[in-house]
Amino acid sequence: MPAALAMLAAPAQAATLDGSQLSTLWAVPFVGILLSIAIWPLAGPHFWHHHFGKIAAAWALAFLIPFALVFGPAVAGAGLVHALLAEYIPFILLLTALFTVSGGIYIRGNLHGSPLLNTGILLVGGLLASFMGTTGASMLLIRPLIRANDNRRHNAHVVIFFIFIVSNIGGSLTPLGDPPLFLGFLKGVTFFWTVGHIIWDTVFLTASLLVLFYLLDRHLYRKEGVTRTDPTPDTPSFGFDGAVNFVLLAVVVALVLMSGVWQPGIAFDVMGTEVGLPGLVRDLGLIAVTAISLVITPRRVHQANQFGWAPMQEVAKLFAGIFLTIIPVIAMLQAGVNGPFGAVVRAVTNADGTPNPAMYFWATGLLSSFLDNAPTYLVFFNTAGGDAVQLMGPLANTLAAISAGAVFMGANTYIGNAPNLMVKAIAEDRGVKMPSFFGYMAWSFGILVPLFVIVTFLFFR
């Protein structure tokens, strides 16, 4: 057993992990957990629903135990602490706060889904997604959008474009919008960097999709003629229940901004991981926001929103395994062309050794289509060197390509981004006949991929 384990790596250094000396076998647990996320919900949804936590834990242990045996408990412990304190805990606390706050807001009233109204809701959702997260904006608006169109014979396209715009592309402008961008923020990318570098990509895609949607929706709306009787009764008023949560949402934005701007120079060392005071204050503040929202939100609002913890439990368990198993993958990618993943690095690198933004855009995007886009972002962030200062400066177009690919192309499949499946499940529960996995891909590849080709020529050549 020790001899077999020793084949996985060269002798370990005392406190560091040299990725150039690692075997690619160390990436197996990471690939395994990502493939599990991609395949099990489709191949065995019942089994996955009951055992996804155990599957994630099994892959995590498949990495951690051999890692500790080969490199020693000190290096394994330091890696575990870094993954928890520097990435996983801040990531989960932000998602939990946004999920809780958005779940405490209920849009009251019955709208009538005309093409202009539907387009307006998609536009508002796309704008909100960068400030309350794609999950938060999706959960806030999908139910009133479905209610507005529940008397129409053709309404699946409304949900499909909602996934495109609100659940994915709209979240591309700030670290609050989509998990990959918050991971970049934790790695040192400044809060407003993304909006300054991919805003026109986002505007082009969103405007194009809104125009296409309006034309399609108007055609179907006119073709239907007289619609069915609206199953949702009209209400005397329209408004927000639990609107105080908008104040808490502003607090979340302020906390994240504070952690990026306030630099008191105070930090604590925990087994080699630096925990700065701003990040600590931010995380404690997010815990407080989550608790306050749960206390002050009326129970009827949570019931109306069908608020529950199952989606967050799944995200928390799966990402615990992802952030642990990705440790050796990041080390190997940071080793560059001479490391175990040299072929991957060379595929996205020009002949002169400079990064190729177009290749980064498509490589990040295609993997984000079938695997979760947050770990995919981390993989290519580190493939490009992992230095936020360099990536925001001389390599800015490469970081923009990675960011855009991860966020935009999460819309290509149901499994590319967590809100996609959540929106699909809610729509089907409300009687919308959503397309199958491959049926949805026919929509996304027919509409989105040509737009992504144009984005490549406009912004990443």
XYZ file of N, CA, C and O in Angstrom, residues 24-98:
300
model
N -1.178 12.838 -12.492
C -2.547 13.214 -12.857
C -3.591 12.360 -12.143
O -4.768 12.719 -12.115
N -3.165 11.248 -11.541
C -4.110 10.426 -10.776
C -4.729 11.197 -9.620
O -5.829 10.871 -9.168
N -4.016 12.231 -9.147
C -4.584 13.023 -8.052
C -5.822 13.806 -8.491
O -6.578 14.303 -7.655
N -6.042 13.930 -9.789
C -7.224 14.646 -10.288
C -8.456 13.754 -10.368
O -9.563 14.254 -10.587
N -8.283 12.457 -10.176
C -9.410 11.523 -10.324
C -10.580 11.857 -9.389
O -11.742 11.877 -9.832
N -10.346 12.125 -8.095
C -11.498 12.458 -7.231
C -12.250 13.709 -7.696
O -13.478 13.758 -7.641
N -11.515 14.722 -8.166
C -12.168 15.943 -8.648
C -13.012 15.652 -9.885
O -14.179 16.063 -9.974
N -12.433 14.938 -10.843
C -13.186 14.575 -12.044
C -14.374 13.686 -11.673
O -15.478 13.841 -12.212
N -14.165 12.801 -10.705
C -15.228 11.898 -10.285
C -16.428 12.624 -9.707
O -17.578 12.310 -10.039
N -16.173 13.623 -8.865
C -17.303 14.334 -8.257
C -18.022 15.185 -9.295
O -19.260 15.294 -9.284
N -17.282 15.775 -10.239
C -17.940 16.560 -11.282
C -18.777 15.682 -12.206
O -19.895 16.040 -12.576
N -18.251 14.517 -12.577
C -19.023 13.602 -13.414
C -20.247 13.074 -12.668
O -21.302 12.852 -13.270
N -20.108 12.885 -11.370
C -21.256 12.451 -10.568
C -22.359 13.502 -10.616
O -23.551 13.176 -10.749
N -21.969 14.778 -10.487
C -22.948 15.866 -10.532
C -23.623 15.932 -11.896
O -24.823 16.221 -12.011
N -22.856 15.657 -12.944
C -23.401 15.752 -14.297
C -24.282 14.567 -14.665
O -25.298 14.729 -15.355
N -23.913 13.363 -14.212
C -24.571 12.149 -14.707
C -25.673 11.632 -13.783
O -26.767 11.280 -14.231
N -25.400 11.565 -12.472
C -26.343 10.927 -11.566
C -27.740 11.554 -11.563
O -28.744 10.817 -11.523
N -27.874 12.897 -11.579
C -29.233 13.459 -11.583
C -30.055 13.046 -12.791
O -31.288 13.067 -12.743
N -29.377 12.668 -13.885
C -30.091 12.232 -15.084
C -30.262 10.715 -15.125
O -31.329 10.211 -15.455
N -29.198 9.989 -14.758
C -29.233 8.530 -14.844
C -29.984 7.887 -13.676
O -30.657 6.877 -13.847
N -29.848 8.455 -12.493
C -30.507 7.898 -11.314
C -30.976 8.982 -10.375
O -30.410 9.154 -9.287
N -31.991 9.766 -10.779
C -32.413 10.920 -9.974
C -32.855 10.560 -8.563
O -32.579 11.298 -7.622
N -33.529 9.421 -8.406
C -34.001 9.033 -7.069
C -32.813 8.712 -6.162
O -32.748 9.171 -5.008
N -31.866 7.933 -6.676
C -30.680 7.590 -5.889
C -29.883 8.843 -5.546
O -29.428 9.025 -4.420
N -29.709 9.718 -6.540
C -28.948 10.953 -6.312
C -29.603 11.823 -5.247
O -28.927 12.370 -4.382
N -30.918 11.950 -5.315
C -31.638 12.803 -4.374
C -31.412 12.369 -2.932
O -31.328 13.201 -2.025
N -31.280 11.073 -2.713
C -31.139 10.563 -1.347
C -29.682 10.387 -0.906
O -29.416 10.275 0.295
N -28.751 10.358 -1.863
C -27.377 9.993 -1.488
C -26.302 10.925 -2.033
O -25.119 10.575 -1.969
N -26.674 12.117 -2.541
C -25.643 12.986 -3.131
C -24.605 13.413 -2.101
O -23.419 13.567 -2.425
N -25.003 13.574 -0.845
C -24.051 13.938 0.198
C -23.029 12.844 0.445
O -21.832 13.118 0.621
N -23.490 11.615 0.439
C -22.580 10.474 0.637
C -21.613 10.340 -0.539
O -20.434 10.022 -0.355
N -22.116 10.578 -1.764
C -21.256 10.488 -2.941
C -20.164 11.549 -2.882
O -18.981 11.274 -3.138
N -20.535 12.775 -2.524
C -19.549 13.852 -2.405
C -18.527 13.538 -1.322
O -17.314 13.750 -1.501
N -18.993 13.002 -0.191
C -18.077 12.661 0.903
C -17.126 11.542 0.492
O -15.940 11.548 0.863
N -17.628 10.565 -0.272
C -16.773 9.447 -0.709
C -15.640 9.951 -1.604
O -14.484 9.544 -1.438
N -15.950 10.860 -2.530
C -14.902 11.400 -3.387
C -13.912 12.247 -2.592
O -12.702 12.230 -2.862
N -14.428 12.995 -1.621
C -13.544 13.820 -0.786
C -12.566 12.946 -0.005
O -11.366 13.242 0.076
N -13.069 11.866 0.566
C -12.205 10.965 1.329
C -11.250 10.205 0.405
O -10.121 9.886 0.803
N -11.695 9.934 -0.829
C -10.823 9.255 -1.787
C -9.607 10.114 -2.118
O -8.560 9.595 -2.513
N -9.744 11.419 -1.949
C -8.587 12.301 -2.107
C -7.839 12.497 -0.790
O -6.603 12.347 -0.729
N -8.556 12.824 0.270
C -7.912 13.292 1.499
C -7.088 12.214 2.190
O -5.977 12.485 2.671
N -7.592 10.989 2.254
C -6.878 9.934 2.978
C -5.548 9.593 2.299
O -4.490 9.606 2.945
N -5.529 9.286 0.977
C -4.225 9.040 0.341
C -3.308 10.275 0.396
O -2.094 10.148 0.536
N -3.888 11.462 0.287
C -3.103 12.691 0.326
C -2.378 12.826 1.665
O -1.192 13.167 1.728
N -3.104 12.525 2.751
C -2.487 12.604 4.079
C -1.414 11.536 4.259
O -0.386 11.775 4.901
N -1.634 10.351 3.685
C -0.657 9.275 3.813
C 0.629 9.593 3.048
O 1.730 9.288 3.507
N 0.490 10.211 1.864
C 1.662 10.491 1.035
C 2.390 11.741 1.491
O 3.612 11.751 1.634
N 1.656 12.809 1.731
C 2.286 14.095 2.030
C 2.354 14.408 3.520
O 2.998 15.378 3.915
N 1.676 13.616 4.314
C 1.709 13.844 5.748
C 0.512 14.633 6.240
O -0.056 15.452 5.507
N 0.115 14.423 7.494
C -1.055 15.103 8.058
C -0.917 16.625 8.065
O -1.914 17.334 7.934
N 0.308 17.149 8.217
C 0.480 18.600 8.292
C 0.095 19.270 6.977
O -0.641 20.264 6.955
N 0.613 18.739 5.862
C 0.297 19.325 4.559
C -1.185 19.131 4.232
O -1.852 20.036 3.733
N -1.720 17.948 4.515
C -3.140 17.686 4.272
C -4.012 18.604 5.110
O -4.997 19.165 4.627
N -3.643 18.780 6.381
C -4.417 19.651 7.261
C -4.373 21.094 6.803
O -5.384 21.802 6.827
N -3.182 21.549 6.369
C -3.062 22.922 5.889
C -3.900 23.142 4.638
O -4.549 24.182 4.479
N -3.904 22.156 3.729
C -4.717 22.261 2.528
C -6.201 22.288 2.841
O -6.969 23.048 2.235
N -6.610 21.465 3.797
C -8.012 21.420 4.206
C -8.446 22.749 4.811
O -9.507 23.292 4.472
N -7.629 23.301 5.698
C -7.956 24.570 6.351
C -8.035 25.696 5.331
O -8.942 26.541 5.370
N -7.086 25.714 4.382
C -7.106 26.760 3.356
C -8.381 26.669 2.509
O -9.016 27.696 2.213
N -8.738 25.455 2.100
C -9.939 25.283 1.284
C -11.185 25.746 2.036
O -12.082 26.372 1.448
N -11.242 25.476 3.332
C -12.406 25.857 4.130
C -12.462 27.361 4.379
O -13.473 28.016 4.094
N -11.376 27.911 4.920
C -11.404 29.293 5.380
C -11.260 30.314 4.255
O -11.867 31.388 4.301
N -10.452 30.004 3.259
C -10.194 30.978 2.195
C -11.241 30.938 1.090
O -11.438 31.941 0.399
N -11.934 29.798 0.925
C -12.833 29.678 -0.225
C -14.223 29.149 0.150
O -15.224 29.821 -0.092
N -14.286 27.969 0.748
C -15.584 27.321 0.914
C -16.533 28.084 1.836
O -17.691 28.371 1.468
N -16.101 28.427 3.028
C -16.999 29.072 3.993
C -17.487 30.427 3.489
O -18.701 30.705 3.530
N -16.596 31.330 2.993
C -17.115 32.590 2.452
C -18.090 32.389 1.288
O -19.099 33.098 1.175
N -17.794 31.413 0.439
C -18.642 31.108 -0.712
C -20.035 30.672 -0.271
O -21.060 31.194 -0.739
N -20.104 29.745 0.665
C -21.392 29.222 1.115
C -22.171 30.262 1.916
O -23.402 30.364 1.800
N -21.487 31.063 2.706
C -22.183 32.085 3.494
C -22.840 33.124 2.589
O -23.966 33.565 2.859
N -22.162 33.521 1.509
C -22.768 34.482 0.593
C -23.981 33.867 -0.110
O -25.051 34.502 -0.191
N -23.839 32.651 -0.618
C -24.964 32.000 -1.284
C -26.147 31.837 -0.333
O -27.301 32.053 -0.713
N -25.877 31.457 0.902
C -26.944 31.262 1.879
C -27.665 32.570 2.176
O -28.898 32.620 2.260
N -26.900 33.654 2.329
C -27.511 34.954 2.604
C -28.396 35.398 1.433
O -29.539 35.835 1.629
N -27.889 35.284 0.199
C -28.677 35.687 -0.963
C -29.903 34.791 -1.135
O -30.992 35.272 -1.477
